[in-house]
């Protein structure tokens, strides 16, 4: 028996109430109700999960304790004998990271005629882009507009998004979809060739473009093929452990370390693009994560030591529907597309407790509230969870729709004997997205000259909460932008003498602040070694 007796008893209540729940349309929360809910239950509001940054551009601001341990950690280069005169790689544009943002930047920089080098800690495509399921937003249908998309993004981000970045995101959205389509992405289309679009949480129009429920994998496949077809050099299993500046303070390359041999290499470049992705594998506040293995906030740490300012580093996105059972896939993503197709969130008593398409922060907080001491969560071996009533999808749209639109998820659950066409699934919030990141201007440049940033390492685009589908759009729009701008800047750049003096100065600041017992920084990989 897969489910416990307690789970089965609760499941019967869900099944008994299903037909009524399908017809039930819960009201959306008021702004005041949302604020009260978030302040009480969302992890971003837990005081014990944060500390104050003691040195650097964001001194005095709060950040997750796990991130601060890296910001206040000891640079790996300080204990190495590094010869910056021995150049192993030379490029116009050095791109650190090879997910959706890094590969998009590489393609555009190459298109601009720049000599490009991509380095990646794991392999090209080992990134959160690959794991994105639900789709990519863009306002390219009749009855929609970038202006409407802009309002949705700003509202979802609690109106603290950087307006100029949101404008860039939504105005370039239709272009990004067309670019991907022309490269060969197999989007879902109707018989007449029109792209099929759906709703997402917090969206006022159906603008979610998808490729079944493996949208990110399909986009990453296409971008990876384009990089390979262009013969752009990619150095796998090689992490950037420090940025190199020149004697004028410009970004001028990086110290690289082979993840298998530990060998140190020096890359010199006229411009640098950070596209290192998110931070899920930092496991803030002990949460599970949907992120890929290398998501350890490396780019934020390197840029910060070089003098770049962070923005909204204290806000993370906990995707409301991570797998809560079975334990083998605990924390894996259950795409919001499941809810956009009609499946509702149900508590242990078979009750719908929220509108299924509230924004992600509100939905996550609602689930955490339901699973609190006085709530109606469903007990599982890993803690309490709630039901996501997936059989509703075929009841609403007709038999076979779930399998057609969510094939990868169906297969994932079938491996463990759970048929989500007939059985609801158990979910709980999972650490999903790094809302904050490195502060940039609209041309993609950080506060360090010639250091560009793209993708999840950027702060400000999504404010304090991201809407579904805007991350895949973000990596394409700002990845392309960073590649274009970095390629352009490289044409007019002369590199001065290479230096790591900024690292020594930063360490001196840490010591002056009395910071001791430093961890090696950046983290590079999570440590899952059992402690006995």
mmCIF file with all atom_site columns, C-alpha atoms in Angstrom, residues 10-23 321 334 338-347 350-353 356 386-397 402 406 413 419-427:
data_model
loop_
_atom_site.group_PDB
_atom_site.id
_atom_site.type_symbol
_atom_site.label_atom_id
_atom_site.label_alt_id
_atom_site.label_comp_id
_atom_site.label_asym_id
_atom_site.label_entity_id
_atom_site.label_seq_id
_atom_site.pdbx_PDB_ins_code
_atom_site.Cartn_x
_atom_site.Cartn_y
_atom_site.Cartn_z
_atom_site.occupancy
_atom_site.B_iso_or_equiv
_atom_site.pdbx_formal_charge
_atom_site.auth_seq_id
_atom_site.auth_comp_id
_atom_site.auth_asym_id
_atom_site.auth_atom_id
_atom_site.pdbx_PDB_model_num
ATOM 1  C CA . UNK A 1 10  ? -8.759  11.912 3.633   1.00 0.00 ? 10  UNK A CA 1
ATOM 2  C CA . UNK A 1 11  ? -8.653  10.973 -0.053  1.00 0.00 ? 11  UNK A CA 1
ATOM 3  C CA . UNK A 1 12  ? -12.181 9.550  0.211   1.00 0.00 ? 12  UNK A CA 1
ATOM 4  C CA . UNK A 1 13  ? -13.404 12.944 1.422   1.00 0.00 ? 13  UNK A CA 1
ATOM 5  C CA . UNK A 1 14  ? -11.724 14.598 -1.584  1.00 0.00 ? 14  UNK A CA 1
ATOM 6  C CA . UNK A 1 15  ? -13.372 12.146 -3.979  1.00 0.00 ? 15  UNK A CA 1
ATOM 7  C CA . UNK A 1 16  ? -16.803 12.596 -2.356  1.00 0.00 ? 16  UNK A CA 1
ATOM 8  C CA . UNK A 1 17  ? -16.641 16.369 -2.706  1.00 0.00 ? 17  UNK A CA 1
ATOM 9  C CA . UNK A 1 18  ? -15.026 16.442 -6.186  1.00 0.00 ? 18  UNK A CA 1
ATOM 10 C CA . UNK A 1 19  ? -18.059 17.233 -8.339  1.00 0.00 ? 19  UNK A CA 1
ATOM 11 C CA . UNK A 1 20  ? -19.138 20.056 -6.039  1.00 0.00 ? 20  UNK A CA 1
ATOM 12 C CA . UNK A 1 21  ? -15.558 21.362 -5.831  1.00 0.00 ? 21  UNK A CA 1
ATOM 13 C CA . UNK A 1 22  ? -15.200 21.438 -9.628  1.00 0.00 ? 22  UNK A CA 1
ATOM 14 C CA . UNK A 1 23  ? -18.147 23.829 -9.817  1.00 0.00 ? 23  UNK A CA 1
ATOM 15 C CA . UNK A 1 321 ? 3.145   22.962 -5.192  1.00 0.00 ? 321 UNK A CA 1
ATOM 16 C CA . UNK A 1 334 ? 4.430   20.254 -9.672  1.00 0.00 ? 334 UNK A CA 1
ATOM 17 C CA . UNK A 1 338 ? -1.885  21.768 -13.226 1.00 0.00 ? 338 UNK A CA 1
ATOM 18 C CA . UNK A 1 339 ? -3.905  24.447 -11.450 1.00 0.00 ? 339 UNK A CA 1
ATOM 19 C CA . UNK A 1 340 ? -4.342  26.557 -14.576 1.00 0.00 ? 340 UNK A CA 1
ATOM 20 C CA . UNK A 1 341 ? -6.048  23.525 -16.141 1.00 0.00 ? 341 UNK A CA 1
ATOM 21 C CA . UNK A 1 342 ? -8.556  23.336 -13.301 1.00 0.00 ? 342 UNK A CA 1
ATOM 22 C CA . UNK A 1 343 ? -7.122  21.221 -10.478 1.00 0.00 ? 343 UNK A CA 1
ATOM 23 C CA . UNK A 1 344 ? -7.880  22.789 -7.085  1.00 0.00 ? 344 UNK A CA 1
ATOM 24 C CA . UNK A 1 345 ? -6.042  22.713 -3.770  1.00 0.00 ? 345 UNK A CA 1
ATOM 25 C CA . UNK A 1 346 ? -7.970  20.723 -1.143  1.00 0.00 ? 346 UNK A CA 1
ATOM 26 C CA . UNK A 1 347 ? -7.398  20.225 2.589   1.00 0.00 ? 347 UNK A CA 1
ATOM 27 C CA . UNK A 1 350 ? -12.069 17.717 1.199   1.00 0.00 ? 350 UNK A CA 1
ATOM 28 C CA . UNK A 1 351 ? -12.508 21.511 1.295   1.00 0.00 ? 351 UNK A CA 1
ATOM 29 C CA . UNK A 1 352 ? -11.266 24.005 -1.311  1.00 0.00 ? 352 UNK A CA 1
ATOM 30 C CA . UNK A 1 353 ? -9.423  26.584 0.815   1.00 0.00 ? 353 UNK A CA 1
ATOM 31 C CA . UNK A 1 356 ? -6.307  28.048 -7.434  1.00 0.00 ? 356 UNK A CA 1
ATOM 32 C CA . UNK A 1 386 ? -2.504  19.336 1.054   1.00 0.00 ? 386 UNK A CA 1
ATOM 33 C CA . UNK A 1 387 ? -4.156  17.633 -1.893  1.00 0.00 ? 387 UNK A CA 1
ATOM 34 C CA . UNK A 1 388 ? -3.977  18.893 -5.464  1.00 0.00 ? 388 UNK A CA 1
ATOM 35 C CA . UNK A 1 389 ? -7.010  17.253 -7.045  1.00 0.00 ? 389 UNK A CA 1
ATOM 36 C CA . UNK A 1 390 ? -5.558  16.329 -10.449 1.00 0.00 ? 390 UNK A CA 1
ATOM 37 C CA . UNK A 1 391 ? -8.457  14.035 -11.521 1.00 0.00 ? 391 UNK A CA 1
ATOM 38 C CA . UNK A 1 392 ? -10.461 17.244 -11.946 1.00 0.00 ? 392 UNK A CA 1
ATOM 39 C CA . UNK A 1 393 ? -8.548  17.959 -15.163 1.00 0.00 ? 393 UNK A CA 1
ATOM 40 C CA . UNK A 1 394 ? -9.997  15.081 -17.180 1.00 0.00 ? 394 UNK A CA 1
ATOM 41 C CA . UNK A 1 395 ? -13.400 15.624 -15.588 1.00 0.00 ? 395 UNK A CA 1
ATOM 42 C CA . UNK A 1 396 ? -13.366 19.227 -16.842 1.00 0.00 ? 396 UNK A CA 1
ATOM 43 C CA . UNK A 1 397 ? -11.662 18.866 -20.235 1.00 0.00 ? 397 UNK A CA 1
ATOM 44 C CA . UNK A 1 402 ? -4.074  15.380 -18.523 1.00 0.00 ? 402 UNK A CA 1
ATOM 45 C CA . UNK A 1 406 ? 1.130   16.900 -18.623 1.00 0.00 ? 406 UNK A CA 1
ATOM 46 C CA . UNK A 1 413 ? 4.133   9.752  -10.646 1.00 0.00 ? 413 UNK A CA 1
ATOM 47 C CA . UNK A 1 419 ? -1.943  7.598  -11.366 1.00 0.00 ? 419 UNK A CA 1
ATOM 48 C CA . UNK A 1 420 ? -2.701  11.308 -11.067 1.00 0.00 ? 420 UNK A CA 1
ATOM 49 C CA . UNK A 1 421 ? -5.562  10.918 -13.549 1.00 0.00 ? 421 UNK A CA 1
ATOM 50 C CA . UNK A 1 422 ? -7.448  8.963  -10.896 1.00 0.00 ? 422 UNK A CA 1
ATOM 51 C CA . UNK A 1 423 ? -5.730  9.917  -7.638  1.00 0.00 ? 423 UNK A CA 1
ATOM 52 C CA . UNK A 1 424 ? -5.086  13.384 -6.172  1.00 0.00 ? 424 UNK A CA 1
ATOM 53 C CA . UNK A 1 425 ? -1.474  14.197 -5.302  1.00 0.00 ? 425 UNK A CA 1
ATOM 54 C CA . UNK A 1 426 ? 0.049   15.642 -2.127  1.00 0.00 ? 426 UNK A CA 1
ATOM 55 C CA . UNK A 1 427 ? 1.909   18.952 -2.314  1.00 0.00 ? 427 UNK A CA 1
#
